[in-house]
Amino acid sequence: MSTLANEIERYLKRLLDKSKKGFLEIKRNDLAEMFMCVPSQINYVLETRFNNSQGYHVESRRGGGGYIRIVKLSVEKDEDLLVLVNSTVGKMISQQSGEGLINRLEEEGFLTKRESILIRAIIDGKTLDLDVPERDLVRARILRAVLISLLREDL
Amino acid sequence: MSTLANEIERYLKRLLDKSKKGFLEIKRNDLAEMFMCVPSQINYVLETRFNNSQGYHVESRRGGGGYIRIVKLSVEKDEDLLVLVNSTVGKMISQQSGEGLINRLEEEGFLTKRESILIRAIIDGKTLDLDVPERDLVRARILRAVLISLLREDL
DNA sequence: ATATATAAGGTCAGTAATAGTCAAAAAATC
DNA sequence: GATTTTTTGACTATTACTGACCTTATATAT
């Protein structure tokens, strides 16, 4: 098997897919017990796999009756994509955030697998091979241009 | 008895041939232990025997659960593409030549219309917004990376 | 009401598990 | 003997996991 973090990720994503409400509520301690790990491992998974740039919103409450709610943010219309691009791709963007965005757009059906592999190859630091901050600036311009170009009406 | 690097190369290529998925995943440390050498020896083999021009793509992850993945690029049906890319895309390439190449690949059916629009957006001088000669160098690296990525056998 | 106990979840820094880089030493080849 | 290729190891970078300590909400006793 893969890492524990990956397994927890898969488990949660499966539950999310099954849930027709588009969100999921869990008890941090129960989940930790289920996977036989410390509770903070759950936070690690949430931070690395369910963050904003990957298309999830997480909210929680402490105390008795506490919970963690994971909401999947969906991208349905071209307008959503525009908003997303504007909020995610600023003047500069890291490779990691860029990949998160690409993965998400592939999952949402905006990009084919080939397209996402192609874009990932481009925004790879080794391909760009520039010094930061130039690299993060160019990456942002590329991502913006690519995604905007896909909104063309004639496609 | 040939060199160690050759033995590791043969071993990996044999595994790759057996694997029907077109790619192979290894743990650098395990392989190093198996051949009783330092881990960086594995990197040497990958750099000298499994690079792009030899028809392989290598990707990896560090950290817990890390791995090295070797993907074979298909050359049977796309040998022409590789030749074309190598003859057209040198160390640097102008926007005009780049577009010429993209157009041709689209006509030949290697790229969909969307893909070609997407790539054209990227290699546009305004997107890259770098001074020459840097711009032409980056454009060449991007084109090369894109086309290589489309040859991946695990697509 | 107030204080206290209990039941959640959060943070952060440290440790473990991987892989990458680079230059020097050693071996092979020319 | 010179040059190229291979091998090694010290240092660096990244990702995963753990545990001690912190914060917040709710329930209960006084």
Coordinates of C-alpha atoms (C1' of nucleotides) in Angstrom, one line a residue:
Chain A
M1 CA 0.0 0.0 0.0
S2 CA 0.8 3.6 -0.3
T3 CA 1.2 6.1 2.5
L4 CA -1.4 6.5 5.3
A5 CA -2.1 10.0 4.1
N6 CA -3.0 8.7 0.6
E7 CA -5.3 6.1 2.1
I8 CA -7.1 8.6 4.2
E9 CA -7.4 10.8 1.2
R10 CA -8.9 8.1 -1.0
Y11 CA -11.3 7.1 1.7
L12 CA -12.6 10.7 2.1
K13 CA -12.9 11.2 -1.6
R14 CA -14.8 8.1 -2.0
L15 CA -17.2 9.2 0.7
L16 CA -17.5 12.6 -0.9
D17 CA -18.4 11.0 -4.2
K18 CA -21.0 8.9 -2.7
S19 CA -22.6 11.7 -0.8
K20 CA -25.0 13.5 -3.1
K21 CA -25.0 16.6 -0.9
G22 CA -21.6 17.6 -2.1
F23 CA -20.2 17.7 1.5
L24 CA -19.1 15.4 4.2
E25 CA -19.0 15.5 8.0
I26 CA -16.6 13.6 10.1
K27 CA -15.4 13.2 13.6
R28 CA -11.6 13.8 13.7
N29 CA -11.0 11.3 16.5
D30 CA -13.1 8.6 15.1
L31 CA -11.4 8.8 11.7
A32 CA -8.0 8.8 13.5
E33 CA -9.0 5.7 15.4
M34 CA -10.2 4.0 12.3
F35 CA -6.8 4.5 10.6
M36 CA -4.9 3.9 13.9
C37 CA -3.1 7.2 13.8
V38 CA -2.8 10.4 15.8
P39 CA -5.6 12.9 15.3
S40 CA -3.3 15.5 13.9
Q41 CA -2.6 13.2 11.0
I42 CA -6.2 14.0 9.9
N43 CA -5.3 17.7 9.8
Y44 CA -2.2 16.9 7.7
V45 CA -4.4 15.2 5.2
L46 CA -6.8 18.0 5.1
E47 CA -4.1 20.6 4.7
T48 CA -2.3 18.8 1.9
R49 CA -5.2 17.2 0.0
F50 CA -8.3 19.2 0.7
N51 CA -7.1 22.8 0.6
N52 CA -8.6 25.6 -1.3
S53 CA -6.5 25.4 -4.4
Q54 CA -7.5 21.8 -4.8
G55 CA -11.1 22.7 -4.7
Y56 CA -12.2 22.0 -1.2
H57 CA -13.5 24.1 1.7
V58 CA -13.0 22.7 5.2
E59 CA -14.8 24.0 8.3
S60 CA -15.0 22.7 11.8
R61 CA -16.2 23.1 15.3
R62 CA -14.5 22.2 18.5
G63 CA -16.0 21.1 21.8
G64 CA -18.8 18.7 22.5
G65 CA -20.6 17.8 19.3
G66 CA -17.6 19.0 17.3
Y67 CA -17.1 18.0 13.7
I68 CA -15.1 18.6 10.5
R69 CA -17.0 19.4 7.3
I70 CA -15.4 19.0 3.9
V71 CA -17.2 20.8 1.1
K72 CA -16.3 20.2 -2.5
L73 CA -16.4 23.4 -4.5
S74 CA -17.5 22.7 -8.0
V75 CA -16.7 24.5 -11.2
E76 CA -19.6 24.3 -13.6
K77 CA -19.7 27.2 -15.9
D78 CA -17.1 29.1 -17.8
E79 CA -17.8 32.0 -15.5
D80 CA -16.7 29.8 -12.5
L81 CA -13.5 29.1 -14.3
L82 CA -12.8 32.7 -14.8
V83 CA -13.4 33.5 -11.1
L84 CA -11.3 30.5 -10.2
V85 CA -8.4 31.6 -12.4
N86 CA -8.5 35.1 -11.1
S87 CA -8.5 34.0 -7.5
T88 CA -5.9 31.2 -7.8
V89 CA -3.5 32.5 -10.4
G90 CA -2.1 35.8 -9.2
K91 CA 0.9 37.6 -10.4
M92 CA 2.9 34.5 -9.5
I93 CA 2.1 30.9 -8.7
S94 CA 4.1 28.0 -7.4
Q95 CA 4.4 24.7 -9.2
Q96 CA 2.5 23.0 -6.4
S97 CA -0.5 25.3 -6.5
G98 CA -0.4 25.2 -10.3
E99 CA -0.6 21.4 -10.2
G100 CA -3.4 21.5 -7.7
L101 CA -5.4 23.7 -10.1
I102 CA -4.7 21.5 -13.1
N103 CA -5.7 18.4 -11.2
R104 CA -8.9 20.0 -10.2
L105 CA -9.8 21.2 -13.6
E106 CA -9.2 17.7 -15.0
E107 CA -11.4 16.2 -12.3
E108 CA -14.1 18.7 -13.2
G109 CA -13.9 17.8 -16.8
F110 CA -12.6 21.0 -18.1
L111 CA -9.4 19.4 -19.2
T112 CA -8.7 16.0 -20.8
K113 CA -6.0 13.8 -19.4
R114 CA -3.7 14.6 -22.3
E115 CA -4.3 18.3 -21.8
S116 CA -3.5 18.2 -18.1
I117 CA -0.4 16.2 -18.6
L118 CA 0.7 18.6 -21.3
I119 CA 0.1 21.6 -19.1
R120 CA 1.8 20.0 -16.1
A121 CA 4.9 19.4 -18.3
I122 CA 5.0 23.1 -19.1
I123 CA 4.7 24.5 -15.7
D124 CA 7.3 22.1 -14.3
G125 CA 10.2 24.0 -12.8
K126 CA 12.7 21.9 -14.8
T127 CA 11.0 22.9 -18.1
L128 CA 10.9 26.6 -17.3
D129 CA 14.4 26.5 -15.8
L130 CA 14.4 30.1 -14.7
D131 CA 15.4 31.6 -11.4
V132 CA 12.7 32.5 -9.0
P133 CA 10.9 34.8 -8.9
E134 CA 10.9 35.0 -12.7
R135 CA 9.8 31.3 -12.8
D136 CA 6.7 31.9 -10.7
L137 CA 5.8 34.9 -12.7
V138 CA 6.1 33.1 -16.0
R139 CA 4.2 30.2 -14.7
A140 CA 1.3 32.5 -13.7
R141 CA 1.2 34.1 -17.1
I142 CA 1.2 30.7 -18.8
L143 CA -1.6 29.3 -16.7
R144 CA -3.7 32.3 -17.1
A145 CA -3.2 32.4 -20.9
V146 CA -3.9 28.7 -21.3
L147 CA -7.1 28.7 -19.3
I148 CA -8.4 31.8 -20.8
S149 CA -7.7 30.5 -24.3
L150 CA -9.9 27.5 -23.5
L151 CA -12.8 29.8 -23.0
R152 CA -12.9 30.8 -26.7
E153 CA -16.3 30.3 -28.2
D154 CA -15.1 28.6 -31.3
L155 CA -13.8 25.5 -29.6
Chain B
M1 CA 31.0 -8.5 -16.2
S2 CA 30.0 -5.1 -17.4
T3 CA 29.7 -2.0 -15.3
L4 CA 27.3 -1.6 -12.5
A5 CA 25.4 1.1 -14.4
N6 CA 24.9 -1.3 -17.3
E7 CA 23.6 -4.0 -15.0
I8 CA 21.1 -1.6 -13.4
E9 CA 20.1 -0.4 -16.8
R10 CA 19.5 -4.0 -18.0
Y11 CA 17.5 -4.8 -14.9
L12 CA 15.2 -1.8 -15.3
K13 CA 14.7 -2.3 -19.0
R14 CA 13.7 -5.9 -18.4
L15 CA 11.2 -4.9 -15.8
L16 CA 9.9 -2.2 -18.1
D17 CA 9.4 -4.7 -20.9
K18 CA 7.5 -7.0 -18.6
S19 CA 5.3 -4.3 -17.3
K20 CA 2.2 -4.0 -19.5
K21 CA 1.3 -0.6 -18.1
G22 CA 4.1 1.1 -19.9
F23 CA 5.7 2.4 -16.7
L24 CA 7.6 1.3 -13.7
E25 CA 7.9 2.5 -10.2
I26 CA 10.8 1.9 -7.9
K27 CA 12.2 2.9 -4.5
R28 CA 15.6 4.5 -5.0
N29 CA 16.9 3.1 -1.8
D30 CA 15.7 -0.4 -2.3
L31 CA 17.2 -0.6 -5.7
A32 CA 20.5 0.8 -4.4
E33 CA 20.5 -1.8 -1.7
M34 CA 19.7 -4.6 -4.2
F35 CA 22.8 -3.6 -6.2
M36 CA 24.8 -2.8 -3.1
C37 CA 25.7 0.8 -4.2
V38 CA 25.0 4.3 -3.0
P39 CA 21.6 5.7 -3.9
S40 CA 23.0 8.4 -6.1
Q41 CA 24.2 5.7 -8.5
I42 CA 20.6 5.2 -9.4
N43 CA 20.3 8.8 -10.4
Y44 CA 23.4 8.4 -12.6
V45 CA 21.8 5.5 -14.4
L46 CA 18.6 7.4 -14.9
E47 CA 20.4 10.5 -16.2
T48 CA 22.6 8.6 -18.6
R49 CA 20.3 5.8 -19.8
F50 CA 16.7 6.9 -19.3
N51 CA 16.6 10.4 -20.6
N52 CA 14.2 11.9 -23.1
S53 CA 16.3 11.5 -26.2
Q54 CA 16.6 7.8 -25.3
G55 CA 12.8 7.5 -25.2
Y56 CA 12.1 7.7 -21.5
H57 CA 10.4 10.1 -19.1
V58 CA 11.3 10.0 -15.4
E59 CA 9.3 11.5 -12.6
S60 CA 9.7 11.2 -8.9
R61 CA 8.5 12.3 -5.4
R62 CA 10.6 12.8 -2.3
G63 CA 9.6 12.2 1.2
G64 CA 7.7 9.4 2.9
G65 CA 6.1 7.2 0.3
G66 CA 8.5 8.6 -2.3
Y67 CA 9.2 6.9 -5.5
I68 CA 10.8 7.1 -8.9
R69 CA 8.6 6.4 -12.0
I70 CA 10.1 5.6 -15.3
V71 CA 7.7 6.0 -18.3
K72 CA 8.5 4.7 -21.7
L73 CA 7.8 7.0 -24.6
S74 CA 6.3 5.4 -27.6
V75 CA 8.4 5.5 -30.6
E76 CA 6.9 3.0 -32.9
K77 CA 4.1 5.0 -34.4
D78 CA 5.5 8.4 -33.5
E79 CA 9.0 8.1 -34.6
D80 CA 8.4 10.8 -37.2
L81 CA 7.3 13.1 -34.5
L82 CA 10.5 12.7 -32.5
V83 CA 12.5 13.3 -35.6
L84 CA 10.5 16.3 -36.5
V85 CA 10.8 17.8 -33.1
N86 CA 14.5 17.2 -33.0
S87 CA 15.0 18.8 -36.3
T88 CA 12.8 21.8 -35.7
V89 CA 13.2 22.6 -32.1
G90 CA 16.8 23.4 -31.3
K91 CA 18.1 25.2 -28.3
M92 CA 15.8 28.1 -29.2
I93 CA 12.9 28.7 -31.4
S94 CA 11.0 31.7 -32.6
Q95 CA 7.3 32.2 -32.2
Q96 CA 6.8 31.9 -35.9
S97 CA 8.6 28.6 -36.2
G98 CA 6.9 27.3 -33.2
E99 CA 3.5 28.1 -34.6
G100 CA 4.5 26.5 -37.9
L101 CA 5.3 23.3 -36.0
I102 CA 2.1 23.4 -34.0
N103 CA 0.0 23.9 -37.2
R104 CA 1.7 21.0 -38.9
L105 CA 1.2 18.7 -35.9
E106 CA -2.4 19.7 -35.8
E107 CA -2.9 19.0 -39.5
E108 CA -1.2 15.6 -39.1
G109 CA -3.6 14.7 -36.3
F110 CA -1.0 14.7 -33.5
L111 CA -2.8 17.5 -31.7
T112 CA -6.4 18.3 -31.3
K113 CA -7.7 21.7 -32.2
R114 CA -8.0 22.6 -28.5
E115 CA -4.5 21.4 -27.8
S116 CA -3.0 23.5 -30.5
I117 CA -4.8 26.6 -29.4
L118 CA -3.6 25.9 -25.9
I119 CA 0.0 25.5 -26.9
R120 CA -0.1 28.6 -29.2
A121 CA -1.4 30.6 -26.3
I122 CA 1.6 29.6 -24.3
I123 CA 4.4 30.2 -26.8
D124 CA 3.0 33.6 -27.6
G125 CA 5.7 36.2 -26.9
K126 CA 3.2 38.3 -25.0
T127 CA 2.5 35.4 -22.6
L128 CA 6.1 34.6 -22.0
D129 CA 7.0 38.3 -21.8
L130 CA 10.8 37.7 -21.5
D131 CA 13.6 39.4 -23.2
V132 CA 15.3 37.6 -26.1
P133 CA 17.2 35.4 -26.2
E134 CA 15.7 34.0 -23.0
R135 CA 12.2 34.0 -24.6
D136 CA 13.3 31.8 -27.5
L137 CA 15.1 29.4 -25.1
V138 CA 12.1 29.0 -22.9
R139 CA 9.8 28.5 -25.8
A140 CA 12.1 25.7 -27.1
R141 CA 12.1 24.0 -23.7
I142 CA 8.3 24.3 -23.5
L143 CA 7.7 22.9 -27.0
R144 CA 10.1 20.0 -26.4
A145 CA 8.5 19.2 -23.0
V146 CA 5.0 19.3 -24.4
L147 CA 5.7 17.0 -27.3
I148 CA 7.6 14.6 -25.2
S149 CA 4.8 14.5 -22.7
L150 CA 2.4 13.5 -25.5
L151 CA 4.5 10.4 -26.3
R152 CA 4.1 8.9 -22.9
E153 CA 2.9 5.4 -23.1
D154 CA 0.9 5.5 -19.9
L155 CA -1.5 8.1 -21.3
Chain C
dA1 C1' -25.2 32.5 37.2
dT2 C1' -20.6 30.6 37.9
dA3 C1' -17.3 27.3 38.2
dT4 C1' -15.7 23.1 36.8
dA5 C1' -15.4 19.0 34.1
dT6 C1' -15.6 16.8 29.7
dA7 C1' -15.4 16.6 24.8
dA8 C1' -14.1 17.9 20.9
dG9 C1' -10.7 20.1 17.3
dG10 C1' -6.0 23.1 16.3
dT11 C1' -1.0 24.2 16.2
dC12 C1' 3.6 23.5 15.9
dA13 C1' 8.0 21.8 16.3
dG14 C1' 10.5 17.7 16.0
dT15 C1' 11.6 13.1 13.8
dA16 C1' 11.5 9.7 10.1
dA17 C1' 11.5 8.5 5.4
dT18 C1' 12.5 9.4 0.9
dA19 C1' 14.8 11.5 -3.3
dG20 C1' 18.2 15.2 -5.5
dT21 C1' 22.7 17.6 -6.2
dC22 C1' 27.4 18.2 -6.9
dA23 C1' 32.1 17.6 -6.8
dA24 C1' 35.8 14.6 -5.9
dA25 C1' 37.9 10.0 -6.3
dA26 C1' 38.4 5.8 -9.0
dA27 C1' 38.1 3.2 -13.1
dA28 C1' 37.9 2.5 -17.9
dT29 C1' 38.9 3.9 -22.4
dC30 C1' 41.4 6.4 -25.9
Chain D
dG1 C1' 49.2 10.2 -20.4
dA2 C1' 44.9 12.3 -21.2
dT3 C1' 40.1 12.1 -21.4
dT4 C1' 35.7 10.2 -20.4
dT5 C1' 32.7 7.5 -17.7
dT6 C1' 31.5 5.5 -13.4
dT7 C1' 31.2 5.4 -8.5
dT8 C1' 31.0 7.4 -4.0
dG9 C1' 29.5 10.3 -0.1
dA10 C1' 28.5 14.5 2.2
dC11 C1' 25.0 17.8 2.1
dT12 C1' 20.3 19.4 0.7
dA13 C1' 15.2 19.3 -0.1
dT14 C1' 10.7 17.4 0.4
dT15 C1' 6.9 14.8 2.3
dA16 C1' 4.8 12.0 6.0
dC17 C1' 4.0 11.2 10.8
dT18 C1' 3.8 11.9 15.9
dG19 C1' 3.0 13.9 20.4
dA20 C1' 2.9 17.5 23.7
dC21 C1' 0.4 21.5 24.5
dC22 C1' -3.4 24.9 23.3
dT23 C1' -8.3 26.6 22.3
dT24 C1' -13.2 26.3 22.2
dA25 C1' -17.8 24.4 23.0
dT26 C1' -21.0 22.0 25.9
dA27 C1' -22.7 19.7 30.1
dT28 C1' -23.2 19.6 34.9
dA29 C1' -22.7 20.7 39.7
dT30 C1' -23.1 24.3 43.1

